[in-house]
Coordinates of C-alpha atoms in Angstrom, one line a residue:
Chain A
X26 CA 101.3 100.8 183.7
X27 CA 100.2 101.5 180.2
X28 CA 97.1 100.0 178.5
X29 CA 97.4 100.9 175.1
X30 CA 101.4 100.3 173.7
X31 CA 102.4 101.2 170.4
X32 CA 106.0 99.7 170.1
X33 CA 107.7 100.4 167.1
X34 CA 105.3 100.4 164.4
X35 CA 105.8 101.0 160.5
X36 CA 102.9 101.1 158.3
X37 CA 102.9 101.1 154.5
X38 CA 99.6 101.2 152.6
X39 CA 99.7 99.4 149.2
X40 CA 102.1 96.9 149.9
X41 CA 102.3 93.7 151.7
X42 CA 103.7 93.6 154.8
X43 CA 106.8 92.0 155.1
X44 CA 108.3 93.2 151.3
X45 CA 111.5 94.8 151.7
X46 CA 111.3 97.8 149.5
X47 CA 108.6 98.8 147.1
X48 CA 105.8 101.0 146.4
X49 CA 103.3 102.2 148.6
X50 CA 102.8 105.2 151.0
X51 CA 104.6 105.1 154.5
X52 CA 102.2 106.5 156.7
X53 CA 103.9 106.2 159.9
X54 CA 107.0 105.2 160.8
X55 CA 109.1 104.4 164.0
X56 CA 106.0 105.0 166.3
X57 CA 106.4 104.3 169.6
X58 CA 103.3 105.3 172.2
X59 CA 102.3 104.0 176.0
X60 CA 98.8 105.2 176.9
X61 CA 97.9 104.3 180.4
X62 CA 95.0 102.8 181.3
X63 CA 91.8 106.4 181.3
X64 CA 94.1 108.3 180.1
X65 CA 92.8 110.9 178.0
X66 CA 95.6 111.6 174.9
X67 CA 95.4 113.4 171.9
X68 CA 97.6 112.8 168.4
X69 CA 98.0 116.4 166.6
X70 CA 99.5 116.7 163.0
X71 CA 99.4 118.4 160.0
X72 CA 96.7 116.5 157.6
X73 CA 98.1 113.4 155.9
X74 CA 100.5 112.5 158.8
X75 CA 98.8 109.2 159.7
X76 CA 96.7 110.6 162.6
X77 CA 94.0 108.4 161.4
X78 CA 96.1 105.6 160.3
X79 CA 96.8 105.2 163.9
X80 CA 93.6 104.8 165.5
X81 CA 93.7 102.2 162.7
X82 CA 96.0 100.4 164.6
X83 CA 94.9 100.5 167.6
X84 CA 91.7 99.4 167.2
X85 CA 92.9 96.6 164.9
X86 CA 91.5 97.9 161.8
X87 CA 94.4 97.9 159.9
X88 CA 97.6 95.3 161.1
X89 CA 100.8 97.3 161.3
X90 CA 103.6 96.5 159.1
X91 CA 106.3 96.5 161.4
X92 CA 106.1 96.2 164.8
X93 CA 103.7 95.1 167.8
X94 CA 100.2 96.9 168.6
X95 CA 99.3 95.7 172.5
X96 CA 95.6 96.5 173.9
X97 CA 95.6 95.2 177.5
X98 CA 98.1 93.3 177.4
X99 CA 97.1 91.7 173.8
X100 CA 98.8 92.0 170.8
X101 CA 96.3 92.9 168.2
X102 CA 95.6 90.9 165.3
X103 CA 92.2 91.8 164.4
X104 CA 90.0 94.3 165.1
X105 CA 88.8 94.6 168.6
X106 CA 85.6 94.6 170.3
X107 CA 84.2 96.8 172.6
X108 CA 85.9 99.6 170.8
X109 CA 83.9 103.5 170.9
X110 CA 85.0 105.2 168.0
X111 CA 83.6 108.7 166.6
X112 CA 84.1 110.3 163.0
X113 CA 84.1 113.5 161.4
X114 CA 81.1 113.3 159.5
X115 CA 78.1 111.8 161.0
X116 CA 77.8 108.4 160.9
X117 CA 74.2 108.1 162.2
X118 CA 72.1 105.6 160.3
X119 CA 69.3 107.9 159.1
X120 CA 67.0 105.5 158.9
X121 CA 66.8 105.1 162.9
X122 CA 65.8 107.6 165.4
X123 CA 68.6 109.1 167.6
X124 CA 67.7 107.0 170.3
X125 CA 67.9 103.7 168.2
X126 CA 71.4 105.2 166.4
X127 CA 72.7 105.2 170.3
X128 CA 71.2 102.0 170.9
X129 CA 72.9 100.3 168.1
X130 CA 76.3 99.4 169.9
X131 CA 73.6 97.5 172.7
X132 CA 72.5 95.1 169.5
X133 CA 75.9 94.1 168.7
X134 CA 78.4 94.4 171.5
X135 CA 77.7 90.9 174.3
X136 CA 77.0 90.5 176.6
X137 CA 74.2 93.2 175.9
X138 CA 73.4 91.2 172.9
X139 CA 72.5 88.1 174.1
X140 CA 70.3 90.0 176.9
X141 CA 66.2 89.2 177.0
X142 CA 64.0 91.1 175.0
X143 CA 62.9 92.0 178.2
X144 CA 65.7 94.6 179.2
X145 CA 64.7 96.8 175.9
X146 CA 62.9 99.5 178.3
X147 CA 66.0 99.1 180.7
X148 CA 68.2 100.1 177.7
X149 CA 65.6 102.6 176.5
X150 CA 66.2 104.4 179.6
X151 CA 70.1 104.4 179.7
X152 CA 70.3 105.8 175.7
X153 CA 68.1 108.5 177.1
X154 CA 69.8 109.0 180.3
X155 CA 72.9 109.4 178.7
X156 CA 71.4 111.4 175.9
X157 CA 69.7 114.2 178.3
X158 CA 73.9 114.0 179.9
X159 CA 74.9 115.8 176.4
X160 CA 71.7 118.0 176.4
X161 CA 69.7 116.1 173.8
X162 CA 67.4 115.1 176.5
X163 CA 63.9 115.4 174.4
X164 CA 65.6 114.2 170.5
X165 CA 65.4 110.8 171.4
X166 CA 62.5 110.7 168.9
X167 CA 64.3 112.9 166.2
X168 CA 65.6 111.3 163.3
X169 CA 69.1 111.8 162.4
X170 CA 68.4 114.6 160.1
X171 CA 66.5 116.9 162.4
X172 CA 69.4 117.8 164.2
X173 CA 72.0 120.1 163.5
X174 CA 75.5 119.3 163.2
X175 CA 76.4 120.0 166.5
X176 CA 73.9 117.6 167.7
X177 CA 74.7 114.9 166.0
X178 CA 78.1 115.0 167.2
X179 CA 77.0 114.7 170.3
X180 CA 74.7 111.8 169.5
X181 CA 77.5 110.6 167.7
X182 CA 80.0 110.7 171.5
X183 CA 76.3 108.8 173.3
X184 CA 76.9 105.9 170.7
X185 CA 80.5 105.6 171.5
X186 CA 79.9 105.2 174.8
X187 CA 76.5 103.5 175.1
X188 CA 78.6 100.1 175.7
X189 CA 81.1 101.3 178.1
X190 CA 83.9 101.0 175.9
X191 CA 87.7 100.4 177.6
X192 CA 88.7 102.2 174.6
X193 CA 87.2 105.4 172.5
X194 CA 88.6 106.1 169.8
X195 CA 88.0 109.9 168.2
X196 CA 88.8 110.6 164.6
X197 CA 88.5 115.0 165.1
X198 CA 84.9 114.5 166.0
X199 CA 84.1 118.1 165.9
X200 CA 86.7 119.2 163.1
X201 CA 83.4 120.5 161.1
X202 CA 81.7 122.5 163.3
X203 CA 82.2 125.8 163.8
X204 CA 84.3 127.3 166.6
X205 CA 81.8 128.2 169.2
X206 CA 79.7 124.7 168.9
X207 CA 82.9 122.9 169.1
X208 CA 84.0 124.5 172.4
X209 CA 80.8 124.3 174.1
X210 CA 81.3 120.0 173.2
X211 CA 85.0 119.8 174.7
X212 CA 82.9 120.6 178.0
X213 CA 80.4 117.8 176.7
X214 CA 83.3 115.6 176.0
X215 CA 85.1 116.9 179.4
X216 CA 82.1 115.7 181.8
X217 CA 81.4 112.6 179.6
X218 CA 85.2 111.4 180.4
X219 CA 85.0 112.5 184.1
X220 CA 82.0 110.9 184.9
X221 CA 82.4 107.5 183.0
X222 CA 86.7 106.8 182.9
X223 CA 87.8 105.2 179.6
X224 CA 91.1 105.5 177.6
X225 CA 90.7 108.1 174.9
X226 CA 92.4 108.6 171.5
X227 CA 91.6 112.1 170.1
X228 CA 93.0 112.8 166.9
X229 CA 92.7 116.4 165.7
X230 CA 95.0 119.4 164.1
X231 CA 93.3 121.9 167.1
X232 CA 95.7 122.6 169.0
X233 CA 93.7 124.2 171.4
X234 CA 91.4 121.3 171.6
X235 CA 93.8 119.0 172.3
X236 CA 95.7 120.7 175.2
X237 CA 92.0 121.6 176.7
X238 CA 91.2 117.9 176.9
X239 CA 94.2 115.7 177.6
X240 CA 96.6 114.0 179.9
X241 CA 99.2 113.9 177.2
X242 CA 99.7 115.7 173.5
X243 CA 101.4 113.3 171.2
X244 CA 103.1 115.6 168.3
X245 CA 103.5 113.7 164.7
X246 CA 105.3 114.7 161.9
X247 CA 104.4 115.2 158.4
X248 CA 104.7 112.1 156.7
X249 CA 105.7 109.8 157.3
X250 CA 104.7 110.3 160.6
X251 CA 106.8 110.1 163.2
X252 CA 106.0 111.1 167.3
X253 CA 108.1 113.7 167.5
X254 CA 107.0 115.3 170.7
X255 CA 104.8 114.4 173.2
X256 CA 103.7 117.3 175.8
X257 CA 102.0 116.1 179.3
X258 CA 99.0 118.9 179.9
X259 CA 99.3 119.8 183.7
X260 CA 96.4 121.8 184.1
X261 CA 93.6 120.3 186.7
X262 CA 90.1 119.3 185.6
X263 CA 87.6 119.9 185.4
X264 CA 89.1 122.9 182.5
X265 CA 87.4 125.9 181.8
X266 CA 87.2 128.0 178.4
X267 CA 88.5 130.4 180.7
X268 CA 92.2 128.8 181.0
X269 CA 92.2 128.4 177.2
X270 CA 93.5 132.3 177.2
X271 CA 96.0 131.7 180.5
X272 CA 99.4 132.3 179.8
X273 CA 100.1 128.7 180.3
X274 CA 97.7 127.1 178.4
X275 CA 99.2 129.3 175.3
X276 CA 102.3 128.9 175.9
X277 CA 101.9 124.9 176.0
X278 CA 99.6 125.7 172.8
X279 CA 102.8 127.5 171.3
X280 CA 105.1 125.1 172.1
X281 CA 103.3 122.2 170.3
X282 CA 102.6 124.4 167.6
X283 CA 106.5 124.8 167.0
X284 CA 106.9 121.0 166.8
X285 CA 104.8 120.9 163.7
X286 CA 106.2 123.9 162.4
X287 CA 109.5 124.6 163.5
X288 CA 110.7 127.8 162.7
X289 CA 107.7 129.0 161.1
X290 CA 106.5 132.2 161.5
X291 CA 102.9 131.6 160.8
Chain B
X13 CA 42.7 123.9 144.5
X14 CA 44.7 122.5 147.1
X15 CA 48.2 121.5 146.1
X16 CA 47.8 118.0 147.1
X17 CA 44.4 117.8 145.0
X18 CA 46.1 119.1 142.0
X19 CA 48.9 116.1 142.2
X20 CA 46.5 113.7 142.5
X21 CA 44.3 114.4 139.5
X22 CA 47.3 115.7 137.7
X23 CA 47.9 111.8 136.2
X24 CA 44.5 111.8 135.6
X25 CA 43.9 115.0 133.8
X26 CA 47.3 114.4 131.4
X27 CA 45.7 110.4 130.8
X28 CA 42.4 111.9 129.8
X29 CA 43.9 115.1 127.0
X30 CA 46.3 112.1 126.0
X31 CA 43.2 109.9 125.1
X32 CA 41.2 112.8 123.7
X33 CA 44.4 114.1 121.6
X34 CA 44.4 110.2 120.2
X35 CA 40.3 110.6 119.5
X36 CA 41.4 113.6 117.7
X37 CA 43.8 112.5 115.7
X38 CA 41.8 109.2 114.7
X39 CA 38.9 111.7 113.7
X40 CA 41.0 114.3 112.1
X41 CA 43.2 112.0 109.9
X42 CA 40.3 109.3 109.3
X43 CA 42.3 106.5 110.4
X44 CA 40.8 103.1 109.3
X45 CA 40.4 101.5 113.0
X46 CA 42.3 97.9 111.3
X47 CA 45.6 100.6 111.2
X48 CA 45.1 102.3 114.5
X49 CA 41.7 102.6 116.3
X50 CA 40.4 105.2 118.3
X51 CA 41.1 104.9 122.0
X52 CA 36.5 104.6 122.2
X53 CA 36.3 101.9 119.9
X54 CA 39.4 100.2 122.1
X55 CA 37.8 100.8 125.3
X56 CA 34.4 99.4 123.9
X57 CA 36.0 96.4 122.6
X58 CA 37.3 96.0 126.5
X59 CA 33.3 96.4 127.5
X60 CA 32.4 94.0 124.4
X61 CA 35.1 91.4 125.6
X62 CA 35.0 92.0 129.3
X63 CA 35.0 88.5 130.6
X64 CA 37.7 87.5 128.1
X65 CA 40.1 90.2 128.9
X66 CA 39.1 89.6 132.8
X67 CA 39.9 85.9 132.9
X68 CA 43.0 86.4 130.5
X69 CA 44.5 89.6 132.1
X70 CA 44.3 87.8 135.7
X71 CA 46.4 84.8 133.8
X72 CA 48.6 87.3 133.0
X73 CA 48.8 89.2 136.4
X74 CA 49.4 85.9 138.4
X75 CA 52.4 84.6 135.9
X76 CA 54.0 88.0 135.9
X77 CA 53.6 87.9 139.0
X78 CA 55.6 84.6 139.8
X79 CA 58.1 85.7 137.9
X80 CA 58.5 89.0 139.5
X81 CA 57.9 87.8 143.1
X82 CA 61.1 84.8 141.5
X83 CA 62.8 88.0 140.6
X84 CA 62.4 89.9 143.3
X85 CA 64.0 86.8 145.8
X86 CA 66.9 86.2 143.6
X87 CA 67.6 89.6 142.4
X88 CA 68.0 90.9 146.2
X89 CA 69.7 88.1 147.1
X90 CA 72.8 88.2 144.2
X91 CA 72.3 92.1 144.6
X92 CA 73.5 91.4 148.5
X93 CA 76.5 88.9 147.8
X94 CA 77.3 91.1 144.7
X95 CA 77.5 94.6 146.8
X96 CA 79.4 92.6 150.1
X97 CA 81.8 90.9 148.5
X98 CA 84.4 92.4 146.0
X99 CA 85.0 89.0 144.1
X100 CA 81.6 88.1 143.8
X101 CA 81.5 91.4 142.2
X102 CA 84.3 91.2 140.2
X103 CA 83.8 87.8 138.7
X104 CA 79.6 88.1 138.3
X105 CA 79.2 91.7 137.2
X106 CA 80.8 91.1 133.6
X107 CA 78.6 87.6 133.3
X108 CA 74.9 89.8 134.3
X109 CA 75.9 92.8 131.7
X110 CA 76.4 90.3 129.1
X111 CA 73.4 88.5 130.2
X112 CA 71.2 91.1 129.9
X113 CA 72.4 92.5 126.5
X114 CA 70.5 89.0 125.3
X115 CA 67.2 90.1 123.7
X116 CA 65.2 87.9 126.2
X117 CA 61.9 88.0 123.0
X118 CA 64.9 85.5 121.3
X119 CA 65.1 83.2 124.2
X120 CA 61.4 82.3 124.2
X121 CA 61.2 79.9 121.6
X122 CA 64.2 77.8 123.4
X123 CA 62.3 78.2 126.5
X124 CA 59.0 76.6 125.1
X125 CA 61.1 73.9 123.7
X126 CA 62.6 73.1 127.0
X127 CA 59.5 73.4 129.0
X128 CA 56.7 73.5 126.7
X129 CA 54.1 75.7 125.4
X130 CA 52.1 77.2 128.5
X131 CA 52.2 79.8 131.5
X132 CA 56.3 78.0 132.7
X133 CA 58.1 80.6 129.8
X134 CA 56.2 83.2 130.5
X135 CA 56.9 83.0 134.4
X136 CA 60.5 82.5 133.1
X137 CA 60.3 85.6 130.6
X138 CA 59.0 87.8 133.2
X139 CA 62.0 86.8 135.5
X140 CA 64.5 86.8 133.3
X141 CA 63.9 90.5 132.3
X142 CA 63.0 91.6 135.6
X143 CA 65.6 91.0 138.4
X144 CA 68.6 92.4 136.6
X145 CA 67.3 96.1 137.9
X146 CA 66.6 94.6 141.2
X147 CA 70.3 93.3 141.3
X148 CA 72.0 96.4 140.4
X149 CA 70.0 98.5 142.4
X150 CA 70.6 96.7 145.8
X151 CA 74.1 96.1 144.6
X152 CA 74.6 99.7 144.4
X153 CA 72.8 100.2 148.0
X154 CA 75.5 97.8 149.5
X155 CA 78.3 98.9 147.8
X156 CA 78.1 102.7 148.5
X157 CA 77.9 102.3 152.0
X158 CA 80.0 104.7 154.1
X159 CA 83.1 103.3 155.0
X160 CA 83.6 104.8 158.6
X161 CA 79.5 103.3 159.3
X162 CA 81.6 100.2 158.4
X163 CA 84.4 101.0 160.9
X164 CA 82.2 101.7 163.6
X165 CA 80.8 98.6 163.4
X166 CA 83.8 96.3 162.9
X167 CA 85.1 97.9 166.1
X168 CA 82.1 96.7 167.8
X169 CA 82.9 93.0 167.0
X170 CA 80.1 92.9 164.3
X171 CA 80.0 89.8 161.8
X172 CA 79.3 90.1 158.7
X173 CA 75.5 89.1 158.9
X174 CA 75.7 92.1 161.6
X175 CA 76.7 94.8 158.6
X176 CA 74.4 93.1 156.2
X177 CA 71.4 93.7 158.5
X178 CA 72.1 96.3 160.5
X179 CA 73.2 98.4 157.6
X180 CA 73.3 96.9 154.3
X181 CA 69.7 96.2 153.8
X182 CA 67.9 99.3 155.6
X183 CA 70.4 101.7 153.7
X184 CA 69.9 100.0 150.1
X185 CA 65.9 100.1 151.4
X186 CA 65.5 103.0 148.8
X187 CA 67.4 101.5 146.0
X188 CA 65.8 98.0 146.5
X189 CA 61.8 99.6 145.8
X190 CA 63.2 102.3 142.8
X191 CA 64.1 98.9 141.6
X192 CA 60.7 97.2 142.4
X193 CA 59.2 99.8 139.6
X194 CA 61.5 99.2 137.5
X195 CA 61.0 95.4 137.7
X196 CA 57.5 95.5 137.6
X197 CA 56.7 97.3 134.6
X198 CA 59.6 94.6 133.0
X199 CA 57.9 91.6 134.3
X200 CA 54.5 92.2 132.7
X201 CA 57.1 93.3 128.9
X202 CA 58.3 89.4 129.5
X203 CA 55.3 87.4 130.6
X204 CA 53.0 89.7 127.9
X205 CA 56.1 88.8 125.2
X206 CA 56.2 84.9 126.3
X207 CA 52.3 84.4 125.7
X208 CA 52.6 86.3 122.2
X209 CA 55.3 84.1 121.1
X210 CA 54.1 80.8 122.8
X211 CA 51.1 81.5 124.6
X212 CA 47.8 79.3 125.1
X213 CA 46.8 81.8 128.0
X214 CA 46.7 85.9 128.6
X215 CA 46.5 89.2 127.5
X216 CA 49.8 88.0 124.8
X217 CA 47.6 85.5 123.4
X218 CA 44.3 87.6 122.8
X219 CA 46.7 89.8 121.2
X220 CA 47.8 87.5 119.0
X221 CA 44.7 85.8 118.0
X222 CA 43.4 89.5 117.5
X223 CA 46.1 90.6 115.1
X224 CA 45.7 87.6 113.2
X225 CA 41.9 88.3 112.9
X226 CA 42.8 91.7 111.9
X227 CA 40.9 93.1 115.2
X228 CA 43.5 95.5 116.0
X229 CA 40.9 97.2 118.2
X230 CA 40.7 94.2 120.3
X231 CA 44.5 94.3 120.0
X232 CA 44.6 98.1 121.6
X233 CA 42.3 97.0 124.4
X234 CA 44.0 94.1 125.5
X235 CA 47.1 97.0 125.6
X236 CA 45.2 99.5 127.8
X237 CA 44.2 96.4 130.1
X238 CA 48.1 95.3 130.5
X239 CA 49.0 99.1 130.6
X240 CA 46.5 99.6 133.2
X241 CA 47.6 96.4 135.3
X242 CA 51.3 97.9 135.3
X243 CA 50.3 101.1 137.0
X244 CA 48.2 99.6 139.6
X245 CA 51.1 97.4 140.2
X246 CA 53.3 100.4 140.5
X247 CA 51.0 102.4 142.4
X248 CA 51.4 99.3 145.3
X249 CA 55.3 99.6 145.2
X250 CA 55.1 103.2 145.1
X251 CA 52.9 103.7 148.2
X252 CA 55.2 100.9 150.1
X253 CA 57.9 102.9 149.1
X254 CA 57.0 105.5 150.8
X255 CA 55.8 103.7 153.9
X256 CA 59.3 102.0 154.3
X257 CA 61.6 104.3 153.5
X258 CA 60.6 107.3 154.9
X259 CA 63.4 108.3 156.0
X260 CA 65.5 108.7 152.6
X261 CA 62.9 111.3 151.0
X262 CA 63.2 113.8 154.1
X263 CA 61.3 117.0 154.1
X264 CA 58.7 115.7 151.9
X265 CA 56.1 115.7 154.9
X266 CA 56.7 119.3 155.0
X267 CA 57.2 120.0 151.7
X268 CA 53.7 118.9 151.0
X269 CA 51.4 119.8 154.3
X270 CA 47.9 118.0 154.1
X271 CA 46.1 120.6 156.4
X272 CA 42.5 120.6 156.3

């Protein structure tokens, strides 16, 4: 039973939707996508193929031009609540502590909202149970800057998830760290997922990232994109660096790999 | 000395050589003090008239303060609806460039013929040149917010009162007090302009009365006074600055240890 269906969807930027023909950039095109309900997937692409643009529509950022979005059921119109979403780049509010960047979701998402003042020491304690989860256990205090970029990244994952999202949406949340930070938060990410189920959307152009964490690699096209492939990961969990150099693992690395770039002998 | 000794008498020490390098020139050149006097004979005409200037400079301080405090209010207010929302922006931003190309000095006289001679155009003179700054700043603050902090938000279900005060105002914080400065200094230019041209009242108004008596000495101290009032004034912004946003000027806690 899928949660999260993508049925058909065309979307142009710069145009209004429902134009015939006209300027504008297709992102994506003909995309079709069932996510079942905790599934972890991942969307890989070369850059510019509307990897983004689809986590747009999902989360009802942007309304597709063609085509039907369904969360749960619900077509979506606008954008959703209750969504976790990561970025890039940090997009901790510097002018809060870590523990008050986590705590944000808390002061907007209900019914956490509309709770008594009372529960603030309750909620306290959860941001920094599930900080000291993601090793940041004593940086509660910290302010935003204080931490390197691995950290924040992984403050960054607390705030997603401080809410209990159905949904968390990842935009290559470590795409800008280096290689041996970025590994050591897949496991992060890994035990994060296992412990506390939600559906996941990881968008990234790491190959070995993606087939590490997920259920199901969706291949996309240059654009406009198009889901070309999609590769289910067999491996069991919980995944070790370790299987990342099995034959297996880079063979299914490979073979994704040749999707983007068929042919190529890079 | 201790680096934190030398920046604070540093403002001090270049005040003082500036003074003396005026005593010098006064002396040097023989200056007759009805051109320019020499910053003693200023300083004792502030002694002389020391109950004058005090009752007048606190007239002044209070209406530039009004106006300022007017300014303040309305200029964060249009700076928030100008940075959220792109037509307000669009349609405003032309009017308030255009607005504050008008030499407010000009506007003074229609000001005292709307509302009389007294302390109402300089309040208004002191607002009018002061919240454009304040306007543009927090404009700025609002409209360079990061588009993915937006995202994150929007995907939590937040309103638009949610953006504006979880984000909008804390991150234009540091533009909203550079501003403040800014304004200040303005306010006391308008209401110190409005008594000269129109004034019963104020520092403007000894000025005036000075000038016209040919006491230009008296004219320089009622200066220093209104000079002096604008950098206490800043000094207060300056040192809330710091106490509220923190945050923006990282590393200066380090940067400037206070050991011992």
């Amino acid at each position: 039973m899928s949660y999260i269906e993508i049925d058909d969807v065309d979307l142009h930027y710069g145009r209004q939707s429902g134009a015939a023909n006209g300027a504008g950039t297709l992102a994506l095109a003909n995309a079709t996508l069932s996510i079942g309900q905790n599934e972890f997937i991942a969307v890989v692409g070369p850059s510019g193929c509307g990897k983004s643009t689809l986590l747009k529509l999902i989360s009802g950022l942007v309304k597709p031009t063609r085509g039907v979005v369904r969360v749960g059921g619900q077509s979506v119109k606008k954008p959703l609540k209750n969504v976790g979403m990561a970025f890039q780049n940090s997009t901790l509010l510097p002018w809060r502590n870590v523990r008050d960047n986590v705590l944000l979701p808390l002061e907007i998402v209900e019914p956490y909202r509309s709770q008594p003042r009372s529960e603030a020491a309750l909620k306290r304690q959860r941001a920094d149970e599930l900080l000291a989860t993601v090793g940041l256990a004593d940086f509660g205090d910290q302010m935003p800057w204080q931490l390197s970029g691995g950290m924040q990244q992984r403050a960054q994952l607390c705030r997603a998830l401080i809410h209990e999202p159905s949904v968390l949406l990842l935009d290559e949340p470590f795409g800008a760290l280096d290689a041996f930070t970025r590994e050591e938060l897949w496991a992060v990410l890994q035990n994060l997922w296992l412990t506390r189920k939600c559906t996941v959307v990881l968008v990234t152009h790491e190959l070995r990232e993606a087939v590490y964490l997920c259920d199901t690699v969706y291949v996309v096209s240059p654009r406009p994109g198009r889901v070309i492939a999609s590769r289910d990961v067999p491996f069991p969990r919980p995944r070790t660096l370790d299987m990342t150099y099995q034959a297996e693992f880079v063979e299914l690395v490979h073979a994704c790999r040749h999707h983007i770039m068929p042919g190529s002998a890079a | 000395m201790k680096k934190a000794t030398v920046e604070n008498l540093a403002p001090w020490v270049t005040t003082l050589l500036l003074l003396i390098l005026w005593q010098l020139g006064v002396m040097v050149f023989h200056v007759e003090n009805f051109v320019l006097p020499s910053p003693i004979e200023a300083i004792q005409q502030i002694w002389a008239n020391r109950y004058a200037l005090l009752q007048h400079g606190l007239a002044t301080l209070s209406t530039t303060l009004v106006g300022f405090a007017i300014a303040v209010v309305f200029g964060l207010l249009l700076g928030i609806l100008v940075g959220s929302f792109r037509l307000v922006y669009v349609s405003l931003y032309p009017v308030l460039i255009g607005f504050n190309s008008v030499p407010k000095a000009a506007l003074v006289p229609v000001l005292v013929i709307w509302f009389g001679v007294g302390s109402v155009p300089a309040v208004i003179a002191a607002f009018l040149l002061s919240f454009f700054p304040v306007v543009v700043n927090v404009a700025t603050g609002f409209a360079t917010v990061e588009p993915e902090l937006v995202d994150v938000l929007r995907v939590l279900g937040a309103t638009r009162l949610d953006m504006i005060v979880k984000i909008g105002i804390p991150r234009s914080l540091p533009y909203f007090f550079a501003s403040l400065k800014i304004a200040i200094t303005l306010s006391f230019v308008g209401s110190v302009i409005a008594e000269i041209v129109a004034g019963n009242n104020g520092i403007g108004n000894v000025m005036l009365i000075a000038s016209s008596n040919f006491n230009v000495p008296l004219v320089f101290a009622a200066l220093l006074v209104v000079g002096v009032m604008g950098v206490g004034m800043y000094a207060i912004f300056a040192a809330l600055e710091t106490r509220f946003t923190a945050w923006s000027v990282r590393g200066s806690g380090l940067e400037y240890p206070t050991s011992g």
